[in-house]
Tab-separated table of C-alpha atoms and ligand atoms in Angstrom:
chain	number	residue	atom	x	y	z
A	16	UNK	CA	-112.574	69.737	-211.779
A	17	UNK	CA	-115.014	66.999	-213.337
A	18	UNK	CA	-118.425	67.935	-212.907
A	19	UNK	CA	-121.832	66.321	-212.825
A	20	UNK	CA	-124.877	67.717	-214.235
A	21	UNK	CA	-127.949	68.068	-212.011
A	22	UNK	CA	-131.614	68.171	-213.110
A	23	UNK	CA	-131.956	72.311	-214.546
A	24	UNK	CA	-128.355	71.700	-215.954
A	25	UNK	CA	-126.721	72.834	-212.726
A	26	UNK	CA	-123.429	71.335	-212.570
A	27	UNK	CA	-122.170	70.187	-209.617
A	28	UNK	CA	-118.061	69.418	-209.219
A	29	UNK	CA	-117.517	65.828	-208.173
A	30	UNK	CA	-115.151	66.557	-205.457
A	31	UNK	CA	-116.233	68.979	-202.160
A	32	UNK	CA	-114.472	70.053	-199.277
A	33	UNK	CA	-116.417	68.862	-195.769
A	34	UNK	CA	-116.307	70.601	-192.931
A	35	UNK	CA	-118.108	69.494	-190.226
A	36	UNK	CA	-116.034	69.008	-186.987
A	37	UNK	CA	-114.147	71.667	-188.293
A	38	UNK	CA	-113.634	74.883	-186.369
A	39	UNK	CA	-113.957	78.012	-187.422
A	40	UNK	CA	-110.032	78.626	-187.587
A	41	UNK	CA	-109.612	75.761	-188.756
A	42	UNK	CA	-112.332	76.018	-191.631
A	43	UNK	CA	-111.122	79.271	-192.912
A	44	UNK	CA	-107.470	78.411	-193.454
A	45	UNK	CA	-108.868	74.950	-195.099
A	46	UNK	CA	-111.037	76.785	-197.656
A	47	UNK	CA	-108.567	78.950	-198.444
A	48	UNK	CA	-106.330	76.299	-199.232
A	49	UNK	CA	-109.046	74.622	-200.825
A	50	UNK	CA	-109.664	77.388	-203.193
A	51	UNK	CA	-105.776	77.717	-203.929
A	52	UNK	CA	-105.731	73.831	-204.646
A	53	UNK	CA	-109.088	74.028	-207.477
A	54	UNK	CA	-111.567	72.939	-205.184
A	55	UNK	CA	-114.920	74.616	-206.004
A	56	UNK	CA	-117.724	73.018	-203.871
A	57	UNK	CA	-117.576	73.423	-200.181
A	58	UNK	CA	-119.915	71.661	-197.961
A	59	UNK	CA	-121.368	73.354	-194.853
A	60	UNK	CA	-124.543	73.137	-192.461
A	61	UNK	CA	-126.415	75.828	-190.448
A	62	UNK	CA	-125.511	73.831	-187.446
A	63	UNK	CA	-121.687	73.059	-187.784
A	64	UNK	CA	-121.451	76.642	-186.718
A	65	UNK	CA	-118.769	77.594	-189.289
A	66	UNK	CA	-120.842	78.879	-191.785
A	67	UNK	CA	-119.303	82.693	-190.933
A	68	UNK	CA	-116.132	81.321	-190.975
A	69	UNK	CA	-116.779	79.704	-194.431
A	70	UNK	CA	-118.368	83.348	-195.665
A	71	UNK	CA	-114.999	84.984	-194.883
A	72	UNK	CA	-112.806	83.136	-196.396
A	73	UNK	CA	-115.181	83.096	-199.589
A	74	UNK	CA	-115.150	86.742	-199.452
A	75	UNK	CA	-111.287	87.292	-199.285
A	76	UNK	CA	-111.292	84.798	-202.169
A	77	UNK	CA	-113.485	86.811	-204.535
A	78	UNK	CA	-112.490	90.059	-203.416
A	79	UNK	CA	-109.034	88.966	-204.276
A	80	UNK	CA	-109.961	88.732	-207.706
A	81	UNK	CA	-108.727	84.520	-208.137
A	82	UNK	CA	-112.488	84.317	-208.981
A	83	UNK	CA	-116.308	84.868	-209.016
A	84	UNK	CA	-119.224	83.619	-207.072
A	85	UNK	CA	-120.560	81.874	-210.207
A	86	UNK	CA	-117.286	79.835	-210.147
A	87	UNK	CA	-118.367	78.672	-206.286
A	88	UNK	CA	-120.943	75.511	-205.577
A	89	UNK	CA	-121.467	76.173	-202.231
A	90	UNK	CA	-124.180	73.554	-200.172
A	91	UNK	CA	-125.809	74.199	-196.641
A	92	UNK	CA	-128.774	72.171	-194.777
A	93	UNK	CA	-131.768	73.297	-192.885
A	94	UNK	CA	-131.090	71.826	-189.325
A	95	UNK	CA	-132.879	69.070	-188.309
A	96	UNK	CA	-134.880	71.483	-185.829
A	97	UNK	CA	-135.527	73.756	-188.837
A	98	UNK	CA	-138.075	71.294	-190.537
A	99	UNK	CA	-140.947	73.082	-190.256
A	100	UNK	CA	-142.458	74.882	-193.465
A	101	UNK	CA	-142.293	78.458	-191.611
A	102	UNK	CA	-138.995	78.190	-190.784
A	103	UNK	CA	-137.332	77.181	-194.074
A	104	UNK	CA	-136.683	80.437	-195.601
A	105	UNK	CA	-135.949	81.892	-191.538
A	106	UNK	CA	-132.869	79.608	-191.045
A	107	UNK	CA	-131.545	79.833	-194.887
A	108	UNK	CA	-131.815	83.907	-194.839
A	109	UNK	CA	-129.343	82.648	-191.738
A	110	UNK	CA	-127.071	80.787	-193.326
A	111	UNK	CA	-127.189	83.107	-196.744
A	112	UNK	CA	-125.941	85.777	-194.047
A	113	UNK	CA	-123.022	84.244	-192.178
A	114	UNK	CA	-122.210	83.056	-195.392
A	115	UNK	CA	-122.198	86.617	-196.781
A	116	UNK	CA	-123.948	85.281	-200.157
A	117	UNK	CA	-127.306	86.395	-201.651
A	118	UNK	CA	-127.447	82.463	-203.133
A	119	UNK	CA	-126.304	78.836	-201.838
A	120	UNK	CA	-125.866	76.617	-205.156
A	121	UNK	CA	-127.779	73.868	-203.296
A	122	UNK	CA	-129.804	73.900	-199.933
A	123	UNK	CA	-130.412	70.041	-198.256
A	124	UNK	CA	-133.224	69.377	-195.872
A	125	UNK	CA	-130.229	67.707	-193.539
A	126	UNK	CA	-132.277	65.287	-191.351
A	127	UNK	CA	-135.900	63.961	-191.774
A	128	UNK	CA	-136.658	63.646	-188.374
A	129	UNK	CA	-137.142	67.068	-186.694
A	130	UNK	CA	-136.819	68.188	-182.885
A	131	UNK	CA	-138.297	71.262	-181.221
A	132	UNK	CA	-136.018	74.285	-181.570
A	133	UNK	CA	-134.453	75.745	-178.603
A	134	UNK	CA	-134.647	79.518	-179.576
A	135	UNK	CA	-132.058	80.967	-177.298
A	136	UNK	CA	-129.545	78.821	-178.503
A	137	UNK	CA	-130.480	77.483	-181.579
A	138	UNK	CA	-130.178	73.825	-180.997
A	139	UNK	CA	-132.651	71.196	-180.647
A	140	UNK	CA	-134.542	70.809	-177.867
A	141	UNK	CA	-133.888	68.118	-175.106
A	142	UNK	CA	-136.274	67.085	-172.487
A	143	UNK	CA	-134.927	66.394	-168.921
A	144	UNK	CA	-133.969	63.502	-168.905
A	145	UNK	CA	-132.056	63.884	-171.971
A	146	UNK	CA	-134.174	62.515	-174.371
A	147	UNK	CA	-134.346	65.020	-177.814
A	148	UNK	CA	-138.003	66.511	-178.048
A	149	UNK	CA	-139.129	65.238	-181.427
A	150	UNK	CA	-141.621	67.199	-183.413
A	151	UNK	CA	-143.638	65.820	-185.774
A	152	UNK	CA	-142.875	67.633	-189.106
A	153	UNK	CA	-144.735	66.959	-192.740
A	154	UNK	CA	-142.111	66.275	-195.052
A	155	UNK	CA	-143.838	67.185	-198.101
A	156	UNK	CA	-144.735	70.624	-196.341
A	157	UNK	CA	-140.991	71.450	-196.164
A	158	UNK	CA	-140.183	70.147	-199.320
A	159	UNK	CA	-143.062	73.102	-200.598
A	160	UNK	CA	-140.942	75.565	-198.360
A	161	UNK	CA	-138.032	74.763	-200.224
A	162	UNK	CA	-139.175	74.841	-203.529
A	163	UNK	CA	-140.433	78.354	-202.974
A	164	UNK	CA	-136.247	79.580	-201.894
A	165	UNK	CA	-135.406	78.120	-205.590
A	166	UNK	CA	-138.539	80.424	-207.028
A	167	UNK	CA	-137.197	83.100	-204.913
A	168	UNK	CA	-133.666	82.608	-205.536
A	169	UNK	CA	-132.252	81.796	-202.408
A	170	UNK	CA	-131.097	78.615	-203.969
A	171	UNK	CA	-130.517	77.519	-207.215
A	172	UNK	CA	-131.286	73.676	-206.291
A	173	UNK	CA	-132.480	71.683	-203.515
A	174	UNK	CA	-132.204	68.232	-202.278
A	175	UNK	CA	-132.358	65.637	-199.017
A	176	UNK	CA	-129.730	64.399	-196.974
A	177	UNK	CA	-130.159	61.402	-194.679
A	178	UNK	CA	-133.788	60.268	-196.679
A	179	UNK	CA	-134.262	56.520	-196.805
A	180	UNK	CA	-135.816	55.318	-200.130
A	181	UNK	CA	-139.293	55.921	-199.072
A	182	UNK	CA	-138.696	58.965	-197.680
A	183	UNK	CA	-137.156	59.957	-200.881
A	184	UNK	CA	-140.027	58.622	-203.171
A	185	UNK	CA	-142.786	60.382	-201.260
A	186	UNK	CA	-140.632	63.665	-202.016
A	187	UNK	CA	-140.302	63.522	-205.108
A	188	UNK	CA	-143.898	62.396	-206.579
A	189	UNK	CA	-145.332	65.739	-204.706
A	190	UNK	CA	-142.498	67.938	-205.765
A	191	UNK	CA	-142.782	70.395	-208.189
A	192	UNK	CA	-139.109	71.050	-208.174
A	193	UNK	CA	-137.641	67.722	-207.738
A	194	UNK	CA	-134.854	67.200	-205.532
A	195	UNK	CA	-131.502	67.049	-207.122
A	196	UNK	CA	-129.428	65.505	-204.627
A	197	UNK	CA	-129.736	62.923	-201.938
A	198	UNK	CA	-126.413	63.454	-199.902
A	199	UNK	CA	-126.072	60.335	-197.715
A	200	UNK	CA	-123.153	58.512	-195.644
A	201	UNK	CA	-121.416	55.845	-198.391
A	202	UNK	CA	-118.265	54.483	-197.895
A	203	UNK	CA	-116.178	51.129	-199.004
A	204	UNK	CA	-118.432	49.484	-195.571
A	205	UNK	CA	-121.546	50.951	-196.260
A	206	UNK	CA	-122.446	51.043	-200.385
A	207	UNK	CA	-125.864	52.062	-200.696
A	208	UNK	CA	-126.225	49.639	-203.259
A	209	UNK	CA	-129.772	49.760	-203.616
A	210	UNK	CA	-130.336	53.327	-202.797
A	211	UNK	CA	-127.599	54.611	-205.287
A	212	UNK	CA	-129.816	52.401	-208.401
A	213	UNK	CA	-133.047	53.746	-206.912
A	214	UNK	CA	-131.702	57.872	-207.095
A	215	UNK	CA	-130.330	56.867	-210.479
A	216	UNK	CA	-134.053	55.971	-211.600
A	217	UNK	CA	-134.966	59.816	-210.639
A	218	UNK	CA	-131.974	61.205	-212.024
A	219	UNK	CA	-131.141	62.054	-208.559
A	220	UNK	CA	-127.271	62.596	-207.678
A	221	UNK	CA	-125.787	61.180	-205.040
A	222	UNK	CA	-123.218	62.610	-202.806
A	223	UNK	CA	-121.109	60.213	-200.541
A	224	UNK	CA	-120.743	61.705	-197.053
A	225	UNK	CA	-118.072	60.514	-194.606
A	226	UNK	CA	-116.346	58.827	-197.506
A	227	UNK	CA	-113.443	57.839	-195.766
A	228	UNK	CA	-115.088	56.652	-192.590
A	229	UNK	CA	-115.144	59.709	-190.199
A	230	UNK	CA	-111.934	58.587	-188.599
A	231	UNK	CA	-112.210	60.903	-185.500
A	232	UNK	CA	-116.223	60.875	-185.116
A	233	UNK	CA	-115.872	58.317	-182.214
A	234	UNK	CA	-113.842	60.954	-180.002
A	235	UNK	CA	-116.810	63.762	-181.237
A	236	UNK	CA	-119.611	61.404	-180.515
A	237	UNK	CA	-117.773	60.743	-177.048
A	238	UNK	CA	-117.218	64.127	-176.181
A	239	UNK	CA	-120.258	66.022	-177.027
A	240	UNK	CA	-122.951	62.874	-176.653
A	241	UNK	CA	-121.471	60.809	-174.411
A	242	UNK	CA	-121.915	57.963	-177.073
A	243	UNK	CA	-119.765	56.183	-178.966
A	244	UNK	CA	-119.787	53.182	-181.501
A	245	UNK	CA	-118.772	49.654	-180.170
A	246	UNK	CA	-115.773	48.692	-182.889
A	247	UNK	CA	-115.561	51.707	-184.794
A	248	UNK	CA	-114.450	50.953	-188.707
A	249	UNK	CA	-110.777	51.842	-190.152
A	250	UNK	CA	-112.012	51.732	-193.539
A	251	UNK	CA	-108.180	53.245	-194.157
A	252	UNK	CA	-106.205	50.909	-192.369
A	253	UNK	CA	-108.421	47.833	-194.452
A	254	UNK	CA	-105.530	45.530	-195.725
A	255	UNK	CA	-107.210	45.645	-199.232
A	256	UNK	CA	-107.389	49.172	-199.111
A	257	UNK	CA	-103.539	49.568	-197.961
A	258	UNK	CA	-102.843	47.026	-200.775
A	259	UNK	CA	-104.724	48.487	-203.596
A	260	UNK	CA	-103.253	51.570	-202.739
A	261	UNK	CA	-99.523	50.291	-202.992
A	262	UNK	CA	-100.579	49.164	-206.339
A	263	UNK	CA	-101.269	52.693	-207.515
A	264	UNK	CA	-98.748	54.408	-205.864
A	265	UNK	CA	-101.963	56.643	-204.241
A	266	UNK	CA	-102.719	57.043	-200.862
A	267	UNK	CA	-106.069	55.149	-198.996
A	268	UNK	CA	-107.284	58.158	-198.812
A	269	UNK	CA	-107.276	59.098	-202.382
A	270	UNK	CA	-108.294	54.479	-203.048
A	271	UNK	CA	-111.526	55.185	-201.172
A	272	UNK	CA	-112.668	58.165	-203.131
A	273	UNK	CA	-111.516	57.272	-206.271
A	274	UNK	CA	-113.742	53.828	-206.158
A	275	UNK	CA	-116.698	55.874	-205.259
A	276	UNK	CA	-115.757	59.079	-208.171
A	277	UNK	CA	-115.034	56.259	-210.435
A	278	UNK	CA	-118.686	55.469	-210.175
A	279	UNK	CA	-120.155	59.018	-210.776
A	280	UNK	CA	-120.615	59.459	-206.797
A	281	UNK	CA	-119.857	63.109	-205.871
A	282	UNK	CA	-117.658	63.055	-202.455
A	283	UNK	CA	-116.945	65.447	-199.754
A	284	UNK	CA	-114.039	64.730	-197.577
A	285	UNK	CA	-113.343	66.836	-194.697
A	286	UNK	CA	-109.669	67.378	-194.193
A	287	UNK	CA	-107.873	70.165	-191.988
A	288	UNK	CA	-104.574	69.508	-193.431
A	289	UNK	CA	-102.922	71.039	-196.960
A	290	UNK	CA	-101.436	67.857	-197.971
A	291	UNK	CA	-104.700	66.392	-197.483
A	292	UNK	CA	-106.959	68.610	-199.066
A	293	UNK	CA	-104.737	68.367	-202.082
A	294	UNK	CA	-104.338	64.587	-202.354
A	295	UNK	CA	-108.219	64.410	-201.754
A	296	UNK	CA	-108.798	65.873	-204.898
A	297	UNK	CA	-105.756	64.910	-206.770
A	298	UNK	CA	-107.674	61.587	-208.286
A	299	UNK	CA	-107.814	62.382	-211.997
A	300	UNK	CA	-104.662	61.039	-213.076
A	301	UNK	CA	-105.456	56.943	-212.686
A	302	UNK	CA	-108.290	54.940	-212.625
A	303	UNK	CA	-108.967	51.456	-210.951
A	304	UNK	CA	-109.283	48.687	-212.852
A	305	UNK	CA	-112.652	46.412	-212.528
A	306	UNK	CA	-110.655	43.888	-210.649
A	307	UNK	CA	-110.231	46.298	-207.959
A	308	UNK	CA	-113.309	47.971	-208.533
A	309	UNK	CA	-114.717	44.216	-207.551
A	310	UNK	CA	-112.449	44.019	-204.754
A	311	UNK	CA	-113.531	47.014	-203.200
A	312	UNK	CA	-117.061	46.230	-203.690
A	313	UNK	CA	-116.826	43.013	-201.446
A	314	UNK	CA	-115.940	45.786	-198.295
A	315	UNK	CA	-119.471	46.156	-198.274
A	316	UNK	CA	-120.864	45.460	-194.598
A	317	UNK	CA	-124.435	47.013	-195.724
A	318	UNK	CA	-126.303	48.228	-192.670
A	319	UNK	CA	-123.605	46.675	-190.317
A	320	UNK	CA	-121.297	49.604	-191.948
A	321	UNK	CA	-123.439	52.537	-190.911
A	322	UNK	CA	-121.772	54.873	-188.279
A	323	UNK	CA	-124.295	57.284	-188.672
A	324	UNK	CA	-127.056	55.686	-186.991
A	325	UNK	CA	-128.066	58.720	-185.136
A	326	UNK	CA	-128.790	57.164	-181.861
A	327	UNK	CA	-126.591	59.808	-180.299
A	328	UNK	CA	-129.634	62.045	-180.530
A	329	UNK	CA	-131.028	60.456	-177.553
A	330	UNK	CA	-134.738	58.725	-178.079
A	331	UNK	CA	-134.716	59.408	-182.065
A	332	UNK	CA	-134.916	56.300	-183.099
A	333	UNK	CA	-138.540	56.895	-181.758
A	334	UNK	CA	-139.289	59.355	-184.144
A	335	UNK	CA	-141.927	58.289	-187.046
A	336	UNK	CA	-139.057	59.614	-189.408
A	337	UNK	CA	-136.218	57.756	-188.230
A	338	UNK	CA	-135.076	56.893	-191.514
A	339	UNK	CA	-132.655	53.752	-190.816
A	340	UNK	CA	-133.082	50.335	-189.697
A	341	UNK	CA	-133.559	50.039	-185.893
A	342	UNK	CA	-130.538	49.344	-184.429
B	485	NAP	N1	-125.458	65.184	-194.126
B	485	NAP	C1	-124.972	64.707	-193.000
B	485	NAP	O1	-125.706	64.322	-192.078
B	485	NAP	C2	-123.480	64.616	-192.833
B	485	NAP	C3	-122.949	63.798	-191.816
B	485	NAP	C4	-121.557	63.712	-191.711
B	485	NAP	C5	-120.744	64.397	-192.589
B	485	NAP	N2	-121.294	65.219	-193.551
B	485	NAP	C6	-120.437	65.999	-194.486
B	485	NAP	O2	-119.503	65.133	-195.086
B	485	NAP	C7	-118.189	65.594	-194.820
B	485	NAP	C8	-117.201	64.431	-194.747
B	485	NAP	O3	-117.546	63.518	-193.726
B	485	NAP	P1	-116.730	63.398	-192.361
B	485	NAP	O4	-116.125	64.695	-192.028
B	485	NAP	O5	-117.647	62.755	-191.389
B	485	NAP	O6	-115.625	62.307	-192.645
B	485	NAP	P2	-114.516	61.982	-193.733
B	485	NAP	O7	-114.419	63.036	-194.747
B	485	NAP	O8	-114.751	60.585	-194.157
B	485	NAP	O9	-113.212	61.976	-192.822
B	485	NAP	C9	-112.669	63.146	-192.292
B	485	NAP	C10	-111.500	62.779	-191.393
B	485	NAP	O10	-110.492	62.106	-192.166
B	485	NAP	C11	-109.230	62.771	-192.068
B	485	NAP	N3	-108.687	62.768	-193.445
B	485	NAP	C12	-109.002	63.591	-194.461
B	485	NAP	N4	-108.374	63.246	-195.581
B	485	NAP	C13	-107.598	62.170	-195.267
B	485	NAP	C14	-106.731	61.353	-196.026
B	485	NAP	N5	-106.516	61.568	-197.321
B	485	NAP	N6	-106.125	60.326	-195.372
B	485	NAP	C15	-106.349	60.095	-194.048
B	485	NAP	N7	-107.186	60.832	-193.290
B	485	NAP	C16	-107.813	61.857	-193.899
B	485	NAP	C17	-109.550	64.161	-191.562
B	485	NAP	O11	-108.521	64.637	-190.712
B	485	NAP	P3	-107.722	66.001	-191.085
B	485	NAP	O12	-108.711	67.122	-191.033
B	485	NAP	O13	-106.701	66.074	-189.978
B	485	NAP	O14	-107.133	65.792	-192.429
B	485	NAP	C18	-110.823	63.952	-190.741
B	485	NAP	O15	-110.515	63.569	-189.413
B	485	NAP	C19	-118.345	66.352	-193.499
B	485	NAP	O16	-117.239	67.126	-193.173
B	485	NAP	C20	-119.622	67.091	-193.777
B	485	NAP	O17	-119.381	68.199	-194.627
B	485	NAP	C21	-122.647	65.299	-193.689
């Protein structure tokens, strides 16, 4: 598996399995495929409550013997009602335990906007009328909370998900450790253009989330929000994707990641499904040519393309950390 190297010469494989949406029967079965296939970098979250799930099927991976921990790259966030400097190293001694690891390779401050926590359940907190209760949190304070679980060896790097630009640049001219990774949504509709040249600058990697559009996320947003998207994207069904992907005798799937891998972005697709997980790494064995490099470049909606806008969390677009655009 093709690799990029992070700041402290960490090296981080290009291609990781997602898992969000995922339950935890589901996620088990997919990492063990996942493992059987090559993959090596699995991405979780404290609150996609599968971490446990995850930590087994590590386990009976290792235990069998097919390999080691130190093979592993293995990325969790601090929930968005985690960002608070006292409760860093609480909710990643969490995760480190339903993981059943005494290390995650990489630990993400997930959100930069931060809600109360509601401590019976752990979820954030929501008001009455339904509105999230946001909490003011100082970003550079966490980031010191997190540099302190690489000096402890919780994890061996640490990074942002979710950061606009200036969140991103305040972060990393007070860090100490600076962050290695931002891990944002990019896709053929949204680009990141701009962003992507910025991280570059700082020698920060960039890892493409929801790289082939989230198909499903509408019927999740719908479901468990009540919210959904007006016109949401088939970045797969795209008639340039479909024909681009006739050309190479390669799947959309496997067009959409390859134009992002081709251009040293690390992806994560979620799949469920063994063909799937295979084909989503299988992407070594052609490349795209600049022509349809180009093409795919001109799929570029910019903010029109985002789908993860966030407004689901009810009232956080009030939050003086909302990262995007207002909507
Ligand atoms: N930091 C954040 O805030 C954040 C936000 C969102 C996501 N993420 C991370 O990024 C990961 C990926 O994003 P995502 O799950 O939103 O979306 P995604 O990876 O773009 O899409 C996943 C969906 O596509 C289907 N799929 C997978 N491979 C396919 C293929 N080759 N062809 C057609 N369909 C395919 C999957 O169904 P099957 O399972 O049936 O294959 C699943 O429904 C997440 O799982 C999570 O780890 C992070």
């Amino acid at each position: 598996m093709k690799t990029l190297k992070l700041v402290g010469n960490l090296e981080m494989p290009v291609i990781g399995l997602g898992t969000w949406r995922a339950s935890p029967e589901e996620v088990q079965n997919a990492v063990t495929i996942a493992l059987e296939c090559g993959y090596r970098h699995i991405d979780t979250a404290f609150n996609y409550n599968n971490e446990d799930a995850i930590g087994n099927a590590l386990k009976s991976w290792i235990d069998s013997g097919k390999g080691t921990r130190e093979d592993l790259f293995i990325t969790t966030k601090l929930p968005n009602f985690g960002n608070r400097p006292t409760d860093v190293e609480r909710f990643l001694k969490m995760s480190l335990k339903r993981l059943q690891l005494d290390y995650v390779d990489l630990y993400l401050v997930h959100m930069p906007f931060s809600f109360h926590c509601n401590e019976a359940s752990l979820t954030p907190l929501v008001n009455e009328d339904g509105t999230f209760s946001l909490e003011n949190s100082d970003l550079v304070d966490v980031w010191k909370a997190m540099e302190e679980q690489v000096e402890r060896k919780r994890t061996r790097a640490i990074g942002v998900s979710n950061f606009n630009e200036d969140q991103l640049r305040k972060i990393y001219e007070s860090a100490k450790i600076k962050p290695s990774v931002l891990q944002v949504e990019l896709h053929a509709y949204l680009q990141q253009k701009k962003l992507r040249e910025f991280c570059q600058k700082l020698n920060v990697a960039v890892t493409a989330y929801s790289p082939l559009g989230s198909p499903g996320a509408n019927a999740h947003f719908s479901t468990k929000y009540n919210y959904s998207l007006k016109d949401f994207p088939d970045i797969l069904g795209h008639p340039d994707v479909k024909e681009i992907s006739q050309k190479y005798a390669k799947s959309p799937g496997q067009i959409l990641l390859k134009h992002l891998v081709q251009q040293n972005v690390i992806v994560i697709p979620k799949s469920g499904n063994r063909d799937r997980i295979r084909e989503n790494m299988d992407l070594f064995d052609f490349e795209l040519s600049k022509e349809d490099l180009d093409k795919l470049d001109l799929l570029d909606k910019g903010e029109d393309g985002r789908i993860f806008t966030f407004l689901f969390f009810k009232g956080v677009e009030n939050h003086p950390e909302y990262p995007f655009k207002k909507h």
